[in-house]
Amino acid sequence: TLHMAIVRSPYGSAAIRNIDYSRLLDTPGVVAVYTAADLAGKVGPVPVAGLVPGAKVPVQPVLAEGLVKFAGEPVAAVVCETRYG
């Protein structure tokens, strides 16, 4: 069984310059780390629910790409062997 944790931005608006997770991969129990760059071309945007009929549908990527638009926006996913890494 694998477990996944989502890393969320503490900032309401911020440029993502770099996410260096290389040291995290050396942590026992960590299987993988994914950012938007890792998912490019593999995962489409998340459907947005509760829209008014006929309204323009916003595109919400699974993980923030280049710019964080709201506090709490997912920026990375960490996959571990246990719930606590």
mmCIF file of C-alpha atoms in Angstrom:
data_model
loop_
_atom_site.group_PDB
_atom_site.id
_atom_site.type_symbol
_atom_site.label_atom_id
_atom_site.label_comp_id
_atom_site.label_asym_id
_atom_site.label_seq_id
_atom_site.Cartn_x
_atom_site.Cartn_y
_atom_site.Cartn_z
ATOM 1 C CA THR A 1 0.000 0.000 0.000
ATOM 2 C CA LEU A 2 1.249 3.450 -0.876
ATOM 3 C CA HIS A 3 0.160 6.761 0.600
ATOM 4 C CA MET A 4 0.136 10.208 -0.977
ATOM 5 C CA ALA A 5 0.353 13.645 0.598
ATOM 6 C CA ILE A 6 -0.317 16.890 -1.240
ATOM 7 C CA VAL A 7 2.009 19.829 -0.607
ATOM 8 C CA ARG A 8 -0.020 23.044 -0.730
ATOM 9 C CA SER A 9 1.150 26.614 -1.160
ATOM 10 C CA PRO A 10 1.028 28.867 1.903
ATOM 11 C CA TYR A 11 0.920 31.880 -0.445
ATOM 12 C CA GLY A 12 -2.086 33.415 -2.152
ATOM 13 C CA SER A 13 -0.109 34.537 -5.200
ATOM 14 C CA ALA A 14 3.451 33.475 -5.963
ATOM 15 C CA ALA A 15 5.717 32.542 -8.835
ATOM 16 C CA ILE A 16 7.083 29.011 -8.738
ATOM 17 C CA ARG A 17 10.722 29.413 -9.704
ATOM 18 C CA ASN A 18 11.970 25.985 -8.715
ATOM 19 C CA ILE A 19 10.893 23.019 -6.607
ATOM 20 C CA ASP A 20 13.970 21.065 -5.561
ATOM 21 C CA TYR A 21 12.895 17.783 -4.032
ATOM 22 C CA SER A 22 16.140 15.854 -4.635
ATOM 23 C CA ARG A 23 16.935 15.501 -0.902
ATOM 24 C CA LEU A 24 13.412 14.282 -0.211
ATOM 25 C CA LEU A 25 13.964 11.322 -2.537
ATOM 26 C CA ASP A 26 16.791 10.153 -0.244
ATOM 27 C CA THR A 27 14.389 9.956 2.712
ATOM 28 C CA PRO A 28 13.571 6.363 3.721
ATOM 29 C CA GLY A 29 10.016 5.469 2.745
ATOM 30 C CA VAL A 30 9.628 8.161 0.081
ATOM 31 C CA VAL A 31 8.806 6.476 -3.224
ATOM 32 C CA ALA A 32 8.253 9.454 -5.540
ATOM 33 C CA VAL A 33 7.627 13.183 -5.701
ATOM 34 C CA TYR A 34 5.655 14.840 -8.500
ATOM 35 C CA THR A 35 5.345 18.471 -9.572
ATOM 36 C CA ALA A 36 3.476 20.009 -12.502
ATOM 37 C CA ALA A 37 6.618 19.580 -14.621
ATOM 38 C CA ASP A 38 6.566 15.824 -13.959
ATOM 39 C CA LEU A 39 2.907 15.546 -14.976
ATOM 40 C CA ALA A 40 3.100 17.727 -18.110
ATOM 41 C CA GLY A 41 1.334 15.987 -20.989
ATOM 42 C CA LYS A 42 0.269 13.065 -18.777
ATOM 43 C CA VAL A 43 -2.560 14.488 -16.663
ATOM 44 C CA GLY A 44 -5.230 16.931 -17.786
ATOM 45 C CA PRO A 45 -6.883 19.689 -15.776
ATOM 46 C CA VAL A 46 -9.281 19.002 -12.916
ATOM 47 C CA PRO A 47 -12.981 19.418 -13.780
ATOM 48 C CA VAL A 48 -14.535 22.343 -11.934
ATOM 49 C CA ALA A 49 -17.974 21.553 -10.499
ATOM 50 C CA GLY A 50 -20.913 23.770 -9.591
ATOM 51 C CA LEU A 51 -20.766 26.118 -12.535
ATOM 52 C CA VAL A 52 -23.658 28.124 -13.873
ATOM 53 C CA PRO A 53 -24.972 26.609 -17.131
ATOM 54 C CA GLY A 54 -23.337 28.323 -20.096
ATOM 55 C CA ALA A 55 -20.537 29.826 -18.000
ATOM 56 C CA LYS A 56 -16.938 29.692 -19.197
ATOM 57 C CA VAL A 57 -15.251 26.679 -17.584
ATOM 58 C CA PRO A 58 -11.985 27.628 -15.845
ATOM 59 C CA VAL A 59 -8.960 25.402 -16.268
ATOM 60 C CA GLN A 60 -7.547 24.141 -12.973
ATOM 61 C CA PRO A 61 -4.345 22.110 -13.295
ATOM 62 C CA VAL A 62 -3.832 19.188 -10.911
ATOM 63 C CA LEU A 63 -0.682 20.892 -9.555
ATOM 64 C CA ALA A 64 0.173 24.595 -9.871
ATOM 65 C CA GLU A 65 2.132 25.404 -13.035
ATOM 66 C CA GLY A 66 4.489 28.368 -12.786
ATOM 67 C CA LEU A 67 2.181 30.538 -10.692
ATOM 68 C CA VAL A 68 0.260 29.844 -7.502
ATOM 69 C CA LYS A 69 -3.155 31.502 -7.745
ATOM 70 C CA PHE A 70 -4.521 30.890 -4.243
ATOM 71 C CA ALA A 71 -3.356 29.819 -0.786
ATOM 72 C CA GLY A 72 -3.749 26.081 -0.470
ATOM 73 C CA GLU A 73 -3.260 25.393 -4.176
ATOM 74 C CA PRO A 74 -1.524 22.010 -4.647
ATOM 75 C CA VAL A 75 2.099 22.347 -5.816
ATOM 76 C CA ALA A 76 3.488 18.820 -5.326
ATOM 77 C CA ALA A 77 2.485 15.257 -4.497
ATOM 78 C CA VAL A 78 4.660 13.020 -2.317
ATOM 79 C CA VAL A 79 4.190 9.237 -2.461
ATOM 80 C CA CYS A 80 5.414 7.232 0.565
ATOM 81 C CA GLU A 81 5.375 3.678 1.845
ATOM 82 C CA THR A 82 3.625 4.733 5.052
ATOM 83 C CA ARG A 83 1.204 7.484 5.966
ATOM 84 C CA TYR A 84 3.921 9.334 7.858
ATOM 85 C CA GLY A 85 6.708 9.003 5.309
#
